[in-house]
mmCIF file of C-alpha atoms in Angstrom:
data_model
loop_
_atom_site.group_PDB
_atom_site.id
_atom_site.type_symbol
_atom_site.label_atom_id
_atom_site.label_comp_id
_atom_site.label_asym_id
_atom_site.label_seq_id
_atom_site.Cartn_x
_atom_site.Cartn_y
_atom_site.Cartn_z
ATOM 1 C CA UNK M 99 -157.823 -22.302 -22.875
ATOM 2 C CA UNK M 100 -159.322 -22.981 -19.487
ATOM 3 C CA UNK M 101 -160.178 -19.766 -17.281
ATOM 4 C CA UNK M 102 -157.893 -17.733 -15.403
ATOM 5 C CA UNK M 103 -158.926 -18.995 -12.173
ATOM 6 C CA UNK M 104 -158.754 -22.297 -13.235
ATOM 7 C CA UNK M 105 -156.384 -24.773 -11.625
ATOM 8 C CA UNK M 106 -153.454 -26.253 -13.038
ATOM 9 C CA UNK M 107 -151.742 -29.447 -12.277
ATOM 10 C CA UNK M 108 -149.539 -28.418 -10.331
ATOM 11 C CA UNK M 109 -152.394 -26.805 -8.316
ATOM 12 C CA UNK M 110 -154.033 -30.131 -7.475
ATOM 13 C CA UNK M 111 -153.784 -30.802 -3.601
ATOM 14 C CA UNK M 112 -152.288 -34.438 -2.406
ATOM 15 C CA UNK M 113 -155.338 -34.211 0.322
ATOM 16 C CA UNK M 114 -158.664 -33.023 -0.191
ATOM 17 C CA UNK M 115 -161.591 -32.731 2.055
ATOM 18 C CA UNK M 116 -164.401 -34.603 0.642
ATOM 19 C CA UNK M 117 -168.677 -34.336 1.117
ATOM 20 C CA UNK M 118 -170.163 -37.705 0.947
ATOM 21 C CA UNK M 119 -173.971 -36.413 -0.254
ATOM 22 C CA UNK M 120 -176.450 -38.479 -1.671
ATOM 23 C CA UNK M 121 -177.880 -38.190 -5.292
ATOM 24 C CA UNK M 122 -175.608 -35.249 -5.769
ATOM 25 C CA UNK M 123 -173.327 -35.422 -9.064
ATOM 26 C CA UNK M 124 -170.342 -33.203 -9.613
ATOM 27 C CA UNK M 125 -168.901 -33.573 -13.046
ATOM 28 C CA UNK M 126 -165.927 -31.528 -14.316
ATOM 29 C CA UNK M 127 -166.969 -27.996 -15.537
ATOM 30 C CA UNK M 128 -170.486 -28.620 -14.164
ATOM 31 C CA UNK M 129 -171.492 -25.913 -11.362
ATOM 32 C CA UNK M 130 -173.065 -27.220 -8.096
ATOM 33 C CA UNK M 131 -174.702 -24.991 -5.689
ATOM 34 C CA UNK M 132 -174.481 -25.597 -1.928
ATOM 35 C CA UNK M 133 -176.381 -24.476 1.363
ATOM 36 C CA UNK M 134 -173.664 -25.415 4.104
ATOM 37 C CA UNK M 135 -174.910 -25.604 7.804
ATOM 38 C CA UNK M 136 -173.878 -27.987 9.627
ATOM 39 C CA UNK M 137 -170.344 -27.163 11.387
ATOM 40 C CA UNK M 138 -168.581 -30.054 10.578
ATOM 41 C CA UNK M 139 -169.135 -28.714 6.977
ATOM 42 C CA UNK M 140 -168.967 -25.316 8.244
ATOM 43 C CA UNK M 141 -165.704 -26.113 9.137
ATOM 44 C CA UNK M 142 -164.620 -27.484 5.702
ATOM 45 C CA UNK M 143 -165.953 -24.332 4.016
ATOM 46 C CA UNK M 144 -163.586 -22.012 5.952
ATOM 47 C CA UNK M 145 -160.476 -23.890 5.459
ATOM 48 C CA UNK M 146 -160.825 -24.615 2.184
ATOM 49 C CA UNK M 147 -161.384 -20.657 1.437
ATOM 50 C CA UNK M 148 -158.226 -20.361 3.304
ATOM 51 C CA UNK M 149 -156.247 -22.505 0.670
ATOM 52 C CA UNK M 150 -156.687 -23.996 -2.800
ATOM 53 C CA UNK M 151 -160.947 -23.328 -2.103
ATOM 54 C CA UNK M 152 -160.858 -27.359 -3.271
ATOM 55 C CA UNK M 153 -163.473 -29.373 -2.225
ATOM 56 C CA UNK M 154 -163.937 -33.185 -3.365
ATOM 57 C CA UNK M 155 -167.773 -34.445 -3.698
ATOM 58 C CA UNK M 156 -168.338 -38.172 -3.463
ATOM 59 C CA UNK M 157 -171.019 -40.165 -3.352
ATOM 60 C CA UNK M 158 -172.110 -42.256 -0.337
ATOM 61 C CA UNK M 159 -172.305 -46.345 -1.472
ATOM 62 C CA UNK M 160 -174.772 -46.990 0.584
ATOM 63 C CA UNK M 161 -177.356 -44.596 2.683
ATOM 64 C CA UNK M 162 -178.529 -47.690 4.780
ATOM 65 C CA UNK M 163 -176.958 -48.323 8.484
ATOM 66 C CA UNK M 164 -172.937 -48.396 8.885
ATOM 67 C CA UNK M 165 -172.079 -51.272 8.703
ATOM 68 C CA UNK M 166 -170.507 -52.933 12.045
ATOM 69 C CA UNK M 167 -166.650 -52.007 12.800
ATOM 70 C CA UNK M 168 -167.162 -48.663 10.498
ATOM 71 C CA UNK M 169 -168.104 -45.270 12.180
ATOM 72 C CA UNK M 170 -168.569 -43.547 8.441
ATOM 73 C CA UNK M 171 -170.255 -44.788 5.202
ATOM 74 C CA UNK M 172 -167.814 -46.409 2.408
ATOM 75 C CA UNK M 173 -167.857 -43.785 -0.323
ATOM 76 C CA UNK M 174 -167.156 -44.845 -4.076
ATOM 77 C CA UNK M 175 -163.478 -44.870 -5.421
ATOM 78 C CA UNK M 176 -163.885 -41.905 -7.849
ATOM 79 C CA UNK M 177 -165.481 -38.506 -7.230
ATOM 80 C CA UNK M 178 -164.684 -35.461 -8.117
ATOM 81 C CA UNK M 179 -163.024 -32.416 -6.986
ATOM 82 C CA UNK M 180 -164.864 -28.686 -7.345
ATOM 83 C CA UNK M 181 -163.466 -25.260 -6.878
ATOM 84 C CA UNK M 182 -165.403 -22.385 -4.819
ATOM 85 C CA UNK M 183 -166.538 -20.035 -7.060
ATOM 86 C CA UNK M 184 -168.198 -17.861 -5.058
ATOM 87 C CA UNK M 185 -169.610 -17.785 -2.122
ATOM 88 C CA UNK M 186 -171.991 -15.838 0.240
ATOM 89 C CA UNK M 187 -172.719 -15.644 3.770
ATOM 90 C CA UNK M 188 -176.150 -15.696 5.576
ATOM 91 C CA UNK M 189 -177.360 -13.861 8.945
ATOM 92 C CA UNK M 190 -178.475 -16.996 10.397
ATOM 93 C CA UNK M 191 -174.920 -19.140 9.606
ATOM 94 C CA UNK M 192 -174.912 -20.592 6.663
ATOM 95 C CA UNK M 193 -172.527 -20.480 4.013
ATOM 96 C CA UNK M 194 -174.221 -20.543 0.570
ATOM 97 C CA UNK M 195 -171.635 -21.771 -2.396
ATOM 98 C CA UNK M 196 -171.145 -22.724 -6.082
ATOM 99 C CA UNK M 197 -168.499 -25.387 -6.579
ATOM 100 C CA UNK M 198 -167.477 -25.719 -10.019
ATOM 101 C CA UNK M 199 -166.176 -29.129 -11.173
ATOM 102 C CA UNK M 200 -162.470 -29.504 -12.197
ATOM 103 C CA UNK M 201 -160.941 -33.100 -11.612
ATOM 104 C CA UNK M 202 -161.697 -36.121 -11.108
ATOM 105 C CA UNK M 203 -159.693 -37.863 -8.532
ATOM 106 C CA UNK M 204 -159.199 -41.443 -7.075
ATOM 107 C CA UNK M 205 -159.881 -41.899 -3.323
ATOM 108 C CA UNK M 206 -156.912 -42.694 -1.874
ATOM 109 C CA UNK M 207 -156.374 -43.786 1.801
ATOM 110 C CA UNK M 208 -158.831 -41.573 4.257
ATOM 111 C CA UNK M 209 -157.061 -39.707 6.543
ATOM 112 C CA UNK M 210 -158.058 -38.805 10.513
ATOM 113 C CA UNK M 211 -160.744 -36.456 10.856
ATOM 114 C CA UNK M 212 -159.684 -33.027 10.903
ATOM 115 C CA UNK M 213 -162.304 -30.188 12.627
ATOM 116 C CA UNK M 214 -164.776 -33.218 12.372
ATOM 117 C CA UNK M 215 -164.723 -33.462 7.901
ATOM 118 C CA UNK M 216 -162.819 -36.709 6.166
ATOM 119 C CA UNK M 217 -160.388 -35.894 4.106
ATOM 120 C CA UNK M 218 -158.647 -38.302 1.605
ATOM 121 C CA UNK M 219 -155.349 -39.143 -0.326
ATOM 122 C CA UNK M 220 -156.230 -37.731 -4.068
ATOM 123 C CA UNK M 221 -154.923 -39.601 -7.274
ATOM 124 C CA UNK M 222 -155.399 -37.592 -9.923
ATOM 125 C CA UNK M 223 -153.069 -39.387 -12.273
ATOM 126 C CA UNK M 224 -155.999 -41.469 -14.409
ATOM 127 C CA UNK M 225 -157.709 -38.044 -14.617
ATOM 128 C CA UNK M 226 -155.267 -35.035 -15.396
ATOM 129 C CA UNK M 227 -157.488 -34.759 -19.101
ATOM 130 C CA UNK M 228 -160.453 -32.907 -16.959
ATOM 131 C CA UNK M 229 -158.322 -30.031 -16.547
ATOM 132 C CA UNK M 230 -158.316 -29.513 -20.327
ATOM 133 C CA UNK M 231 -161.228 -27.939 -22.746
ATOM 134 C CA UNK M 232 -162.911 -31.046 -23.992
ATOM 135 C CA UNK M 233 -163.167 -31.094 -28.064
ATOM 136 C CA UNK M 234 -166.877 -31.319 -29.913
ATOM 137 C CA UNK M 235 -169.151 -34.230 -29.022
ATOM 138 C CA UNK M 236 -172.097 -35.790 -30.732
ATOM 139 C CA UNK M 237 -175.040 -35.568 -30.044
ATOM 140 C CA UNK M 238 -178.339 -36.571 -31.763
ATOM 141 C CA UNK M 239 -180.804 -33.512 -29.787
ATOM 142 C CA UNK M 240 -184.006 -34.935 -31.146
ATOM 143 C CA UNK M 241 -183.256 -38.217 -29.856
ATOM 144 C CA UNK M 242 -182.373 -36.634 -26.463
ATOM 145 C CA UNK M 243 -185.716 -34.377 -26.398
ATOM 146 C CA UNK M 244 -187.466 -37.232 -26.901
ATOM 147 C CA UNK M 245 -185.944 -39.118 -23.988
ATOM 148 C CA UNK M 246 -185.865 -36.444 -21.794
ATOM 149 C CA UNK M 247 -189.291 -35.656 -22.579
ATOM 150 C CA UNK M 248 -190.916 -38.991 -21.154
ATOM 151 C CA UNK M 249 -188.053 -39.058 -18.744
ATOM 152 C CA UNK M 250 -189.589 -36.081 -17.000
ATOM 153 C CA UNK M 251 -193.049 -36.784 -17.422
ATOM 154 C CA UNK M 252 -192.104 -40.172 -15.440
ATOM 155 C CA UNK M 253 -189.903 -38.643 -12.849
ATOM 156 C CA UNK M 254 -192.494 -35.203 -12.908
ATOM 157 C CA UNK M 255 -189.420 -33.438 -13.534
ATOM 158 C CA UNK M 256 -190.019 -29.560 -15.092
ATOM 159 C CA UNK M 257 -188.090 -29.102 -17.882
ATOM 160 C CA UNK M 258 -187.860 -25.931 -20.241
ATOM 161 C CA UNK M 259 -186.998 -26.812 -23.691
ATOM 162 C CA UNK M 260 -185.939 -22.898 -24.378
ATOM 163 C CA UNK M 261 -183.117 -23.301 -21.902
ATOM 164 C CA UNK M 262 -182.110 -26.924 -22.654
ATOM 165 C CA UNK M 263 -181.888 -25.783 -26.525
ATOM 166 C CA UNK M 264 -179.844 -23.448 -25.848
ATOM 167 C CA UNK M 265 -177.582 -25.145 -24.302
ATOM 168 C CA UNK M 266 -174.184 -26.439 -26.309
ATOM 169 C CA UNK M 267 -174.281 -30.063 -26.023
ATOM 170 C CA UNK M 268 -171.562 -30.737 -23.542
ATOM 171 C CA UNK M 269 -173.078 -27.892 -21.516
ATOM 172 C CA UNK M 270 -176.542 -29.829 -22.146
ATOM 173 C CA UNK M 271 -174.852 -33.478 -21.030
ATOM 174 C CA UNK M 272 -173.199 -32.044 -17.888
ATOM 175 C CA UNK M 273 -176.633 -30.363 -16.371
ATOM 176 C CA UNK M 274 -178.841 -33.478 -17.313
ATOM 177 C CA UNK M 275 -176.323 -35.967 -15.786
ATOM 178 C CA UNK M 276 -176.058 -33.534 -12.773
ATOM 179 C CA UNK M 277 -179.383 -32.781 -12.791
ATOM 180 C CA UNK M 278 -181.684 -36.210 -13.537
ATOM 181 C CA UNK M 279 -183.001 -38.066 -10.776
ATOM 182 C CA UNK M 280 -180.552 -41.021 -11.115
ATOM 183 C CA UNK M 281 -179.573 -43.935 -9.138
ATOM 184 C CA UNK M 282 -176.282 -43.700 -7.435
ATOM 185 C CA UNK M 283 -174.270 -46.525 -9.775
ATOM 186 C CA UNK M 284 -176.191 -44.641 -12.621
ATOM 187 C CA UNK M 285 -174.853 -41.497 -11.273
ATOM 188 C CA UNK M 286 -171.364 -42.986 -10.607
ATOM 189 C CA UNK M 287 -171.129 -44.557 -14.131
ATOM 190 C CA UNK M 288 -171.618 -41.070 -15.514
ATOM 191 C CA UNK M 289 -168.876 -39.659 -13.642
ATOM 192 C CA UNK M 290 -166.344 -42.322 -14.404
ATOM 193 C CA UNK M 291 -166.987 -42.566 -18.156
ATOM 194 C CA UNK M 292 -164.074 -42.354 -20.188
ATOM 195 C CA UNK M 293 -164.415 -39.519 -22.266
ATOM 196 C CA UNK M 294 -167.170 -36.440 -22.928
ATOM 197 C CA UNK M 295 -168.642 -38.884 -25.639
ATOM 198 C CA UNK M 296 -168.877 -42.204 -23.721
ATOM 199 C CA UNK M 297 -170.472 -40.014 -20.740
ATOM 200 C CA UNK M 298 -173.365 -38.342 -23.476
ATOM 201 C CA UNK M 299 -173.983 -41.974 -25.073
ATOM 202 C CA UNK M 300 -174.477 -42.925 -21.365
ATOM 203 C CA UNK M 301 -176.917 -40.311 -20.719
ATOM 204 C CA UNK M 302 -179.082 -41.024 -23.641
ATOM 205 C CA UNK M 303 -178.966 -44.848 -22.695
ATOM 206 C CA UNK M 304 -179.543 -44.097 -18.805
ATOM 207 C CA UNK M 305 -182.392 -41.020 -20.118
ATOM 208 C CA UNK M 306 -184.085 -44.108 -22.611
ATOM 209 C CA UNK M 307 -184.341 -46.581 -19.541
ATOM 210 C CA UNK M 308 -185.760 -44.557 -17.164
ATOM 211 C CA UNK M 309 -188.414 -43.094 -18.981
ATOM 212 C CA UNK M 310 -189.905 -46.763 -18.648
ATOM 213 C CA UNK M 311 -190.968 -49.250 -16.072
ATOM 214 C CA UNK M 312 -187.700 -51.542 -15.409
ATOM 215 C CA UNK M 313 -185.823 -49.683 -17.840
ATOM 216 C CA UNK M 314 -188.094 -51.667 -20.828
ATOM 217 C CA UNK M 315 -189.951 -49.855 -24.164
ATOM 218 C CA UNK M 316 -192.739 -49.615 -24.265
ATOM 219 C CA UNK M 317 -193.351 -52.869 -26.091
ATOM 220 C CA UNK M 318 -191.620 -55.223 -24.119
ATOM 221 C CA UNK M 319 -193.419 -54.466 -20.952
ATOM 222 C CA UNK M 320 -196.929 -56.701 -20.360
#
């Protein structure tokens, strides 16, 4: 069963504020620390502790110049939706958190600004399954060390294979996929896989590609 903090259905808000951030991944059950300062954000922060502590992270689609007639960069249809965990707050006014995944949720219509944050219509109806414990997946680990090992030599990513064999493998798909310097449709695709299974087989794929120039092995490239 899922913890006792853990939300229910019935728990899911019909509005949630969201965070556009870029190359940030929030996947259900994955933890996500935060370092909130601006006020706008601020601002979010205090009035979600003062109700369901929800907090919906989405990624921006593009982190170029709005485009003209549009005062906020498009976000992508799906993110997902974390609770505050815990929380702690600094001498100079920031708000440090840990959001912890728990839905994933359609973005509805966007709402007027409220205290300067967006907020959004959720639809959680193609996702209600995250709030469950997700069964056993497989996973070949060898085949992911190996990936993972020229992955981070390519991205100069440190990596400590004590902690990431100890890890169970969902635990171990989650952090990589959260973790790994992806693009943003990489990241997105990772998010809105299906199932635990289709999102590890994803990871291995996306973990296999970038360890190499344009995503080719080593013997296809000139």
């Amino acid at each position: 069963m899922p913890g006792p903090f853990h939300p229910r259905r019935e728990d899911l808000p019909d509005v949630v504020p969201i965070f556009p951030l870029a190359e940030v991944l929030l996947l259900p059950s994955g933890r996500l620390p935060l370092n909130i300062f601006e006020p706008r954000y601020l601002n979010m922060v205090l009035d979600a502790l003062g109700g369901g502590r929800m907090i919906g992270m989405v990624l921006p689609l593009d982190n170029g110049p709005l485009q003209p007639g549009r005062d906020r960069p498009q976000v992508f249809s799906v993110g997902c939706a974390g609770r505050i965990s815990a929380f702690s707050e600094t001498d100079d006014g920031r708000i440090l958190l840990t959001l912890t995944g728990v839905c994933r949720f359609g973005v509805g219509k966007e709402l007027p600004l409220h205290r300067g944050y967006r907020r959004v219509e959720a639809q959680w109806g193609d996702f209600v399954q995250d709030l469950e414990l997700p069964g056993d997946i497989s996973l070949n680990r060898e085949r992911v060390m190996a990936a993972l090992k020229a992955f981070s030599a390519r991205h100069r990513m440190q990596i400590d294979p004590q902690i990431v064999g100890a890890l169970t493998p969902l635990n171990l798909v989650t952090s990589l996929a959260m973790l790994c310097p992806f693009s943003p449709v990489e990241r997105q695709a990772l998010l809105e896989a299906d199932s635990p299974q289709e999102r590890a087989d994803t990871l291995v794929t996306l973990l296999e590609m970038g360890a190499f120039d344009r995503g080719l092995p080593p013997a296809s490239r000139q």
